[in-house]
Coordinates of C-alpha atoms in Angstrom, one line a residue:
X16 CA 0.0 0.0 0.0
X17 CA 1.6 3.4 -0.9
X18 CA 1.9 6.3 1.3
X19 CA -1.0 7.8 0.1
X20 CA -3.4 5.0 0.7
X21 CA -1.8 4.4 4.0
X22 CA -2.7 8.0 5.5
X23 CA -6.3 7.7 4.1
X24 CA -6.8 4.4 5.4
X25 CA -5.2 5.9 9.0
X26 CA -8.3 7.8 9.2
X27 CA -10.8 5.5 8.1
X28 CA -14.6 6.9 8.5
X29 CA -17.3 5.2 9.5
X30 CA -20.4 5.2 6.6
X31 CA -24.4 4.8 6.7
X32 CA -25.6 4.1 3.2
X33 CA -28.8 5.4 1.8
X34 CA -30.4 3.5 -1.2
X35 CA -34.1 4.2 -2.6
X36 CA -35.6 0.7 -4.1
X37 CA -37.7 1.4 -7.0
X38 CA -39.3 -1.4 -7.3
X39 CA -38.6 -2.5 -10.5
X40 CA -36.1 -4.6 -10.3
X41 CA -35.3 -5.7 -6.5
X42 CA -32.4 -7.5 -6.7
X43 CA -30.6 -4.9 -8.6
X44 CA -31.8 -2.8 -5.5
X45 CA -29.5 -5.0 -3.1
X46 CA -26.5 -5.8 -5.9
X47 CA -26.6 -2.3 -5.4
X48 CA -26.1 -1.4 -2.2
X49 CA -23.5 -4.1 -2.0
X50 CA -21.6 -2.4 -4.7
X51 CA -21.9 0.7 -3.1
X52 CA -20.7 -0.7 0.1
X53 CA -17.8 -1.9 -1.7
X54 CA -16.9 1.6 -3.3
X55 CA -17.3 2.7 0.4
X56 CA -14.7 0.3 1.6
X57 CA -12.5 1.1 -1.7
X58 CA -12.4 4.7 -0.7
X59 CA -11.1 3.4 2.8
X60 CA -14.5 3.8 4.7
X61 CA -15.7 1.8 6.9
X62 CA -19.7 0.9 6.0
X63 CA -21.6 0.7 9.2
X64 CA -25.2 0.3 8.7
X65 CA -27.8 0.4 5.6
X66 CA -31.3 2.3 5.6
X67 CA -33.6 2.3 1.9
X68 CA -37.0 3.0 1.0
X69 CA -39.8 1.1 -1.3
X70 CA -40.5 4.3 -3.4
X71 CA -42.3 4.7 -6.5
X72 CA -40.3 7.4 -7.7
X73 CA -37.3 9.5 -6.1
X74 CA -38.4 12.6 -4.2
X75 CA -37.6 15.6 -6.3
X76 CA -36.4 17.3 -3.5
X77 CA -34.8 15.3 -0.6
X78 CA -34.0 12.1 -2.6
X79 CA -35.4 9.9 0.0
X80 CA -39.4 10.6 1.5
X81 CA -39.6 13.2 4.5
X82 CA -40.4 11.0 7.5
X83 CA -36.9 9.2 6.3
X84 CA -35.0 11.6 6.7
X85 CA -35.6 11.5 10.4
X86 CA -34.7 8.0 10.7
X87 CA -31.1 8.6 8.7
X88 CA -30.9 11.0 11.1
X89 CA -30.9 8.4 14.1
X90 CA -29.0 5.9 12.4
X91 CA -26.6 7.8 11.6
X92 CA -26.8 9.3 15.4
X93 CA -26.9 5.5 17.0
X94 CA -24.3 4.3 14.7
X95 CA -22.2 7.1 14.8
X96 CA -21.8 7.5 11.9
X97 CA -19.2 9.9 10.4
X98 CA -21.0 10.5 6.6
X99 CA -23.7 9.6 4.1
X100 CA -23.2 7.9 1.0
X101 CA -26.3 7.8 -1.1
X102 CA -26.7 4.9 -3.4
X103 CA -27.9 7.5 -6.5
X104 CA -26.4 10.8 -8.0
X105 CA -28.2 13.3 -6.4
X106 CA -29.1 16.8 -7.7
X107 CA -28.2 20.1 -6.5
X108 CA -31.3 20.7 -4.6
X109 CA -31.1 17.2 -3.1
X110 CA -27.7 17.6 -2.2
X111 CA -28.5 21.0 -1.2
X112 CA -32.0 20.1 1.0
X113 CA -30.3 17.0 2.4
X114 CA -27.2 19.2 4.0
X115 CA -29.8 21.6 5.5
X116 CA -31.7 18.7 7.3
X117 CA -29.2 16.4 8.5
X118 CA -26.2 18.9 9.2
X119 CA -23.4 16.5 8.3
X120 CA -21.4 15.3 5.3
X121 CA -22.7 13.9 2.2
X122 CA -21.5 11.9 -0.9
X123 CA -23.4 10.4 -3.8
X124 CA -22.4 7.7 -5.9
X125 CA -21.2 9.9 -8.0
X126 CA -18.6 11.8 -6.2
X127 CA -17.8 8.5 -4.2
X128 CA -16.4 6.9 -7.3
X129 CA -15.1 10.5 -7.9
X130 CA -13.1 10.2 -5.1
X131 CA -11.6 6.5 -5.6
X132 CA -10.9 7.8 -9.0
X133 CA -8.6 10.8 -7.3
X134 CA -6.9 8.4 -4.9
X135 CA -6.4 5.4 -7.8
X136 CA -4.8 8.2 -10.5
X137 CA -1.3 7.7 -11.0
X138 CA -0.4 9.4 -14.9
X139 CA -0.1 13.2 -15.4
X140 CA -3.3 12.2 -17.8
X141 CA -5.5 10.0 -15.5
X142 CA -5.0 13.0 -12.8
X143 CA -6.4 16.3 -15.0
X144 CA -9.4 13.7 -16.1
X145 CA -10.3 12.9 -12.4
X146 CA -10.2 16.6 -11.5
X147 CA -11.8 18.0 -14.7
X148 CA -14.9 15.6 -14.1
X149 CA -15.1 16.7 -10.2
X150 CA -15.4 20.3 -10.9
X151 CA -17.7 20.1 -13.6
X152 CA -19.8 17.8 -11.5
X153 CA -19.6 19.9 -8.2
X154 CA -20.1 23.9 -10.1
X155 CA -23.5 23.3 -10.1
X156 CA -23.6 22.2 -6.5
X157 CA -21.6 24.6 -5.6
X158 CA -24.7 26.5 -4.1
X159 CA -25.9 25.5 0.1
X160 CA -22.8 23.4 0.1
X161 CA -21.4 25.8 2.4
X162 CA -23.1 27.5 5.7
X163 CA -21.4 31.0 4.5
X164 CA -23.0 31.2 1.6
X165 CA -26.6 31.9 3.2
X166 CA -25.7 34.9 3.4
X167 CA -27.5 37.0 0.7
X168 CA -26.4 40.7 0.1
X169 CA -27.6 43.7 -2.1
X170 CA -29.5 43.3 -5.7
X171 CA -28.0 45.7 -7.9
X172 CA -25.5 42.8 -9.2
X173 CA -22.4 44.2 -8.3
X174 CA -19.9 42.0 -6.6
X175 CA -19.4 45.0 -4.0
X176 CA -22.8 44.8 -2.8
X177 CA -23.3 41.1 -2.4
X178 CA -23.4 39.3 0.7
X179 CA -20.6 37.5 1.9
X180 CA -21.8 34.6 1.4
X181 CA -22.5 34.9 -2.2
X182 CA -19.4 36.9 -3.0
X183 CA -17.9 33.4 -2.0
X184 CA -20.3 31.9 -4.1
X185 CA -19.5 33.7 -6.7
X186 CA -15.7 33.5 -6.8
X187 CA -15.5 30.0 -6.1
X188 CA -17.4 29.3 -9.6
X189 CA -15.2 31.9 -11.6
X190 CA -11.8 29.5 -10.0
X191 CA -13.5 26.8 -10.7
X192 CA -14.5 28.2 -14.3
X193 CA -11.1 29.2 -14.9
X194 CA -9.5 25.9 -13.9
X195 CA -12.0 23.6 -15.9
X196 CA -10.9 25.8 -19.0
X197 CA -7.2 25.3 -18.1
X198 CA -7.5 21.2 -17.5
X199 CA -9.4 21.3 -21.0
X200 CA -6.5 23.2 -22.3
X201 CA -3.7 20.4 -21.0
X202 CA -6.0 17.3 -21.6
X203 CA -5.9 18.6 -25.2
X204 CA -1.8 19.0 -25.2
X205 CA -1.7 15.2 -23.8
X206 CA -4.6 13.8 -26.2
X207 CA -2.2 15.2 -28.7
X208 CA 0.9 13.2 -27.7
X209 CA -1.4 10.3 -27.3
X210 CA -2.7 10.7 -30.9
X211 CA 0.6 10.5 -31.8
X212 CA 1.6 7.2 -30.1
X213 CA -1.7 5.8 -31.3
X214 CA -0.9 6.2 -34.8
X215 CA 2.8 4.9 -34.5
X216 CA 1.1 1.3 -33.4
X217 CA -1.8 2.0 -35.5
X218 CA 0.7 2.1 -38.1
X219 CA 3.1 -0.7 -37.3
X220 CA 0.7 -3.2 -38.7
X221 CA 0.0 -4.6 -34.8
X222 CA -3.0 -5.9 -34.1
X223 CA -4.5 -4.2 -31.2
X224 CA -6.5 -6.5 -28.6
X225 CA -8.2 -4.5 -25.6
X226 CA -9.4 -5.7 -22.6
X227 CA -12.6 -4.3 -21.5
X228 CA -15.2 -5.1 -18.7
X229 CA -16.9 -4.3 -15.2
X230 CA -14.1 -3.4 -12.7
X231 CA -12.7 -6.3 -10.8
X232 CA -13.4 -9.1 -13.2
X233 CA -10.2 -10.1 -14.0
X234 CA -9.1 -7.7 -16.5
X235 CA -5.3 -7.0 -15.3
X236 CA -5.0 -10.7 -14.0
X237 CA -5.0 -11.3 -17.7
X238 CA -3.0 -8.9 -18.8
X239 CA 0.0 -9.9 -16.4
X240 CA -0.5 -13.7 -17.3
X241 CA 0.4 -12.6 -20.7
X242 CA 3.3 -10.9 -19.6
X243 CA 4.6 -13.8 -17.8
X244 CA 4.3 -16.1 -20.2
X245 CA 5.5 -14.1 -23.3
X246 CA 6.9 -10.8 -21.9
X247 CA 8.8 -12.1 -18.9
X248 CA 9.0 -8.7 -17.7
X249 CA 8.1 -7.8 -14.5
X250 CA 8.5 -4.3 -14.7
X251 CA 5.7 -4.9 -17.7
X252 CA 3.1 -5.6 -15.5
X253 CA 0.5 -3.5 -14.1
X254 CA -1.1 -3.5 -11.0
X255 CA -3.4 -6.2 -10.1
X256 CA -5.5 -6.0 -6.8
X257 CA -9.3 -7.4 -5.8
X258 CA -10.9 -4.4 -5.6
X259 CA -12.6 -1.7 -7.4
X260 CA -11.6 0.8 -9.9
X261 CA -7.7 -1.0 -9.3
X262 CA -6.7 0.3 -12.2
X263 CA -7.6 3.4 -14.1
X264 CA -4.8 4.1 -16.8
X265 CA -4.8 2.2 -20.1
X266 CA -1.5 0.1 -20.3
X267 CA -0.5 -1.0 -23.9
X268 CA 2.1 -4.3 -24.0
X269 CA 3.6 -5.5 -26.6
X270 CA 2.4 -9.8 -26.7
X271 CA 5.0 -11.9 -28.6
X272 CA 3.6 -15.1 -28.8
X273 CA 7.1 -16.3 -30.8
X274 CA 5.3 -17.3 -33.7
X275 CA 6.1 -13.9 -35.6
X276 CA 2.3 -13.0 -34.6
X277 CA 2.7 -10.3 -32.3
X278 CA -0.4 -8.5 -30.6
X279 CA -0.8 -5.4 -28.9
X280 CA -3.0 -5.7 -25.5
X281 CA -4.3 -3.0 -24.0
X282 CA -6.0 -2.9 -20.5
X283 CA -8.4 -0.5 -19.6
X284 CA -10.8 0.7 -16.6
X285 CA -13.2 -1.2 -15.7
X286 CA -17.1 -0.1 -16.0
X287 CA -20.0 -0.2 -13.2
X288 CA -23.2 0.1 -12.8
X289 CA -24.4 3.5 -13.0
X290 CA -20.7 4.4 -14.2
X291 CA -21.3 8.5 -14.0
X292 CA -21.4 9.7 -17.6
X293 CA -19.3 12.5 -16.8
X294 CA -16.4 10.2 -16.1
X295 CA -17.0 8.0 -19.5
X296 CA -16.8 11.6 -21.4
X297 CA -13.5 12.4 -19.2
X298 CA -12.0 9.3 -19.8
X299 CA -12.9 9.4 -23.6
X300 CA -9.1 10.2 -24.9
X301 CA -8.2 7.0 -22.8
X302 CA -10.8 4.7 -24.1
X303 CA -10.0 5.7 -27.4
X304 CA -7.7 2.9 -27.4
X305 CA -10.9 0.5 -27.3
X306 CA -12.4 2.3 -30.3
X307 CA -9.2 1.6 -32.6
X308 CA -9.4 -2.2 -31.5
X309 CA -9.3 -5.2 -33.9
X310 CA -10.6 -7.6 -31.1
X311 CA -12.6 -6.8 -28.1
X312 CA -11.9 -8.9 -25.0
X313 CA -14.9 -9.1 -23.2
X314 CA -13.8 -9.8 -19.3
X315 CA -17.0 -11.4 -17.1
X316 CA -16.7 -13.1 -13.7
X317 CA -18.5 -15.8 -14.4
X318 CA -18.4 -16.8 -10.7
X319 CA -20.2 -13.5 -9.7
X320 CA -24.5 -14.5 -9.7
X321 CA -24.7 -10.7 -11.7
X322 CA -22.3 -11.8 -14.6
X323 CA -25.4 -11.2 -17.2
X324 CA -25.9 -8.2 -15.7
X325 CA -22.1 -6.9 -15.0
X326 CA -21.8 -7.9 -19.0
X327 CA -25.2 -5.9 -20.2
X328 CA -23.0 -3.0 -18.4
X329 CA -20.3 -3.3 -19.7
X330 CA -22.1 -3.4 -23.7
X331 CA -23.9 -0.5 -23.1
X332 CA -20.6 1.3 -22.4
X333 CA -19.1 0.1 -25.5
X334 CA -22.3 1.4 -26.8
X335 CA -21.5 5.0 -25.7
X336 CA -18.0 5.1 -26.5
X337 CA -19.0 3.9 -30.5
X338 CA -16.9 0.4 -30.1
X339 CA -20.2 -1.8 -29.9
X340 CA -19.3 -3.0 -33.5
X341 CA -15.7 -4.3 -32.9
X342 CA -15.3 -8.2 -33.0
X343 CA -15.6 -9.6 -29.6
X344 CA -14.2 -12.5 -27.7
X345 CA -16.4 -13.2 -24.6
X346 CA -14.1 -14.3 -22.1
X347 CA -15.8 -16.1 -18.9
X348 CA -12.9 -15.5 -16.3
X349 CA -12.8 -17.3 -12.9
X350 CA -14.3 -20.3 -14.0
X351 CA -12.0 -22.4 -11.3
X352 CA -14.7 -20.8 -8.8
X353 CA -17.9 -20.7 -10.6
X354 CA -19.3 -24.3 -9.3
X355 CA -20.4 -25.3 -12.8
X356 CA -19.0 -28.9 -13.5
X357 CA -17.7 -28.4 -17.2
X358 CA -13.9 -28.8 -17.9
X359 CA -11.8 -25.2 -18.4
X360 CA -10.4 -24.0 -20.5
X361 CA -12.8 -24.5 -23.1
X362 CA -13.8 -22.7 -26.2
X363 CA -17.3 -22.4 -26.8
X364 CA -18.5 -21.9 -30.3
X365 CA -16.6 -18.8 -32.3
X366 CA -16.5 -16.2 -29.7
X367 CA -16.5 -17.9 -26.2
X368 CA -13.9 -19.2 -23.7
X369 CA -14.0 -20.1 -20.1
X370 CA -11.1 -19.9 -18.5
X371 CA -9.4 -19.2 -15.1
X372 CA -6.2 -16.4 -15.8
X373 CA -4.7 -17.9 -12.9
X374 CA -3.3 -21.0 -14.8
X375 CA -0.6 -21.3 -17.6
X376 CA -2.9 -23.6 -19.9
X377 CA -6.1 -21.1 -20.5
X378 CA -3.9 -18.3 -21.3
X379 CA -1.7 -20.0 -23.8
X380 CA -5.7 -21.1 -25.3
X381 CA -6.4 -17.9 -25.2
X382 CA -3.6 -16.5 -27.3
X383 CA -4.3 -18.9 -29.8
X384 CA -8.0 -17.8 -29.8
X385 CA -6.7 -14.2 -30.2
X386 CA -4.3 -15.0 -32.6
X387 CA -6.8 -16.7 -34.9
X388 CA -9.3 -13.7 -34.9
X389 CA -6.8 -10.8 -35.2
X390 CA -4.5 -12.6 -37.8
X391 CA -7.4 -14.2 -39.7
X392 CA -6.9 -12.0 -43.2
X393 CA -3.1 -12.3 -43.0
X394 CA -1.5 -14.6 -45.9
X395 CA 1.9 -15.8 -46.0
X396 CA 3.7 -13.8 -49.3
X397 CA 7.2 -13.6 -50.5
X398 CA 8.0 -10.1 -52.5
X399 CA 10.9 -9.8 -55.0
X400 CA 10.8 -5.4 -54.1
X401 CA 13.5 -3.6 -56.5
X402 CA 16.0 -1.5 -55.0
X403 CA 14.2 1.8 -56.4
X404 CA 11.0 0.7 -54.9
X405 CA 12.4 0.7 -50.9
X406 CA 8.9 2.9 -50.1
X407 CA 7.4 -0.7 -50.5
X408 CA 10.0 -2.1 -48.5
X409 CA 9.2 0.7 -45.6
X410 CA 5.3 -0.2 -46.5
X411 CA 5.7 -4.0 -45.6
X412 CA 8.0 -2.6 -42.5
X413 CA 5.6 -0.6 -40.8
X414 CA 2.3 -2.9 -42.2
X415 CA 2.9 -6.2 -42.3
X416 CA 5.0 -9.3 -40.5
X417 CA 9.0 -9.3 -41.8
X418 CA 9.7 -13.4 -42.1
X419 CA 12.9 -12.8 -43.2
X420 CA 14.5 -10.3 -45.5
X421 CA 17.6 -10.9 -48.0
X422 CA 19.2 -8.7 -50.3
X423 CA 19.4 -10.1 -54.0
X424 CA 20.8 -8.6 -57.1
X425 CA 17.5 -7.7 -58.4
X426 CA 16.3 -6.0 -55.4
X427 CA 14.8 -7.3 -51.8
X428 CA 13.5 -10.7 -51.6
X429 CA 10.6 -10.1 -48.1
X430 CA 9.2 -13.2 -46.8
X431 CA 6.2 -11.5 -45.2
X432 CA 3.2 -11.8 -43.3
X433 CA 0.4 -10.0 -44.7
X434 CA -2.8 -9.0 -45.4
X435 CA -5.0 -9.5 -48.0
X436 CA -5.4 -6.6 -49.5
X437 CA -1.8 -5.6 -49.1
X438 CA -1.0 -9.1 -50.7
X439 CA -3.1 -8.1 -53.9
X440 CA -1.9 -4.4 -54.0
X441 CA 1.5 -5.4 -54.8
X442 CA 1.0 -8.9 -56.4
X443 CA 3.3 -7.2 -59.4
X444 CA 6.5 -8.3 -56.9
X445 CA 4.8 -11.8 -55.9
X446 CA 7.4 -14.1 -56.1

């Protein structure tokens, strides 16, 4: 645990969480809950105690129904608890209503996994997305979030006349204005750099694989089995922990399977139920790396009794970030602890594979799985490329697999692997 983590978890708080239960679908209701207790306990708080209501619909103004506020109130009172965690974004006036009643801390959902997102952030990048999506979520809320900005002052609009209160009020959300402006600035300068390393593997003729799924299913468990077994380079790998939102950064690693079929994997942060869309859109220059995919690794726990949901998730994410057309290889992860009797690993029609990325044999199957998809148009060509024609040499280079490469009197003899389309654009130097 690094230092950071260490002083946060030194002074551990103690959490009541507040869920409404629709009705609609109950045992989403309590997957819920125990998700959010989870986010509580991966922001280093401790959850002490649970109180939801059978609502039809949220109250537009407190969240949770009037008489229920009382009885947060003496939970939170007999439990001592230190804050509220509600299981729901909740609006300004919520947020605003709820403060004014109970007189002691709130978070949402929102600003929970907000805050998990701050402490998890490691890359210059990963830090100015995590604070750009906090201030534009909290200007709006910005209003009753403090007791000095009651205070109202004159009317003629001036800053001069206002009240103290909203002369606060009013220059927090210009710094906060100003700094949201400046983030977008520098998340622009490091998009660009980014652009620029995308299109260097884009254009090396690498397949890129990317790992996707809900957070904690197993994503960076794969990614470091691959590095073991074809990397063997520690320093490669990236962190792998159980619990939420471990990783946020998308890590690229060069997979050479030693069959001159190398892959490019890429591991990425992991979705959740009601994933704040704010987040998705400040994480967009990250994910990118899932919309320029060849294959789609679907990650889902199958052990975990909301796989079907985690995965329904986890495609509606895709969905938003425009990758829900990509090829996809569903990968049923932790099947050693699933209880189903069915022998592992095992491919299952085109697109399926159970596996457990604990052991040595289901990630060598599922390499080969990868390897089949990604490589699928590539042909095996030889090239006879004359010596005034080395832009076709540099083409084959930076597009296509170099078997070998010999130099002949009538020019470069390339024993290539390549595709198609390449093959048939320069079948005038087929050998």
């Amino acid at each position: 645990m690094e230092e950071k983590d260490r002083e946060i978890n030194d002074r551990q708080e103690r959490a009541l969480l507040v869920g409404v239960d629709l009705g609609t679908v109950g045992e989403d209701f309590e997957k819920s809950m125990e998700e959010l207790a989870s986010l509580a306990e991966a922001c280093f708080m401790e959850p002490v105690g649970m109180v939801s209501q059978k609502m039809e619909s949220v109250n537009q103004g407190l969240y949770i129904g009037t008489g229920k506020v009382k009885e947060v109130k003496e939970a939170a009172n007999a439990l001592e608890a230190d804050i509220l965690i509600f299981d729901d974004a909740l609006t300004p006036a919520q947020l605003r209503n709820l403060q004014k009643e109970l007189d002691m801390p709130i978070l949402d959902r929102t600003t929970l996994i907000l805050d998990i997102f701050e402490t998890r952030a490691r890359t210059r990048e990963a830090k100015l997305q995590v604070e750009s999506a906090r201030l534009k979520y909290l200007l709006p809320r910005l209003v009753g979030m403090h007791k000095a900005l009651t205070r109202q002052g004159g009317t003629s609009g001036s800053m001069s006349s206002r009240g103290a209160g909203e002369k606060k009020l009013e220059l927090d959300r210009r710094r906060i204005e100003s700094r949201i402006s400046e983030l977008s600035k520098e998340l622009l300068e490091v998009s660009k750099e980014r652009t620029v390393q995308r299109k260097k593997r884009l254009g090396s003729g690498v397949p890129l694989v990317a790992l996707v799924g809900y957070t904690n299913a197993g994503k960076s468990t794969i990614m470091n089995a691959m590095i073991d077994r074809y990397v063997k380079d520690n320093e490669k790998k990236v962190l792998e922990k159980d619990m939420l939102f471990a990783t946020l950064e998308t890590t690229v690693r060069r997979i050479n399977t030693g069959n001159n079929k190398d892959f490019l994997l890429s591991d990425t942060v992991g979705f959740i139920h009601k994933l704040p869309h704010g987040l998705v859109k400040a994480f967009h220059s990250t994910l990118e790396e899932v919309e320029n995919a060849d294959l789609l690794l679907h990650v889902a726990d199958c052990s975990d009794p909301y796989c079907k949901e985690h995965m329904k998730t986890t495609q509606e994410t895709l969905a938003e970030l425009h990758a829900g057309e990509i090829p996809v290889i569903t990968v049923y992860n932790k099947a050693d602890k699933s209880g189903e009797e069915f022998p592992y690993p095992q491919i299952v029609g085109d697109n399926k594979i159970y596996i457990s990325a604990k052991e040595p044999d289901s990630i060598a199957l599922l390499a080969d799985m990868i390897l089949e998809k990604v490589y699928s148009d590539f042909v095996s060509a030889e090239f006879l490329i004359p010596y005034e024609k080395g832009n076709v040499v540099s083409y084959f280079m930076e597009h296509g697999q170099i078997i070998s490469q010999k130099y002949q009197e009538m020019g470069t003899l390339l024993c290539t692997k390549c595709h198609k389309a390449d093959r048939d654009k320069y079948r005038q130097f087929l050998v």
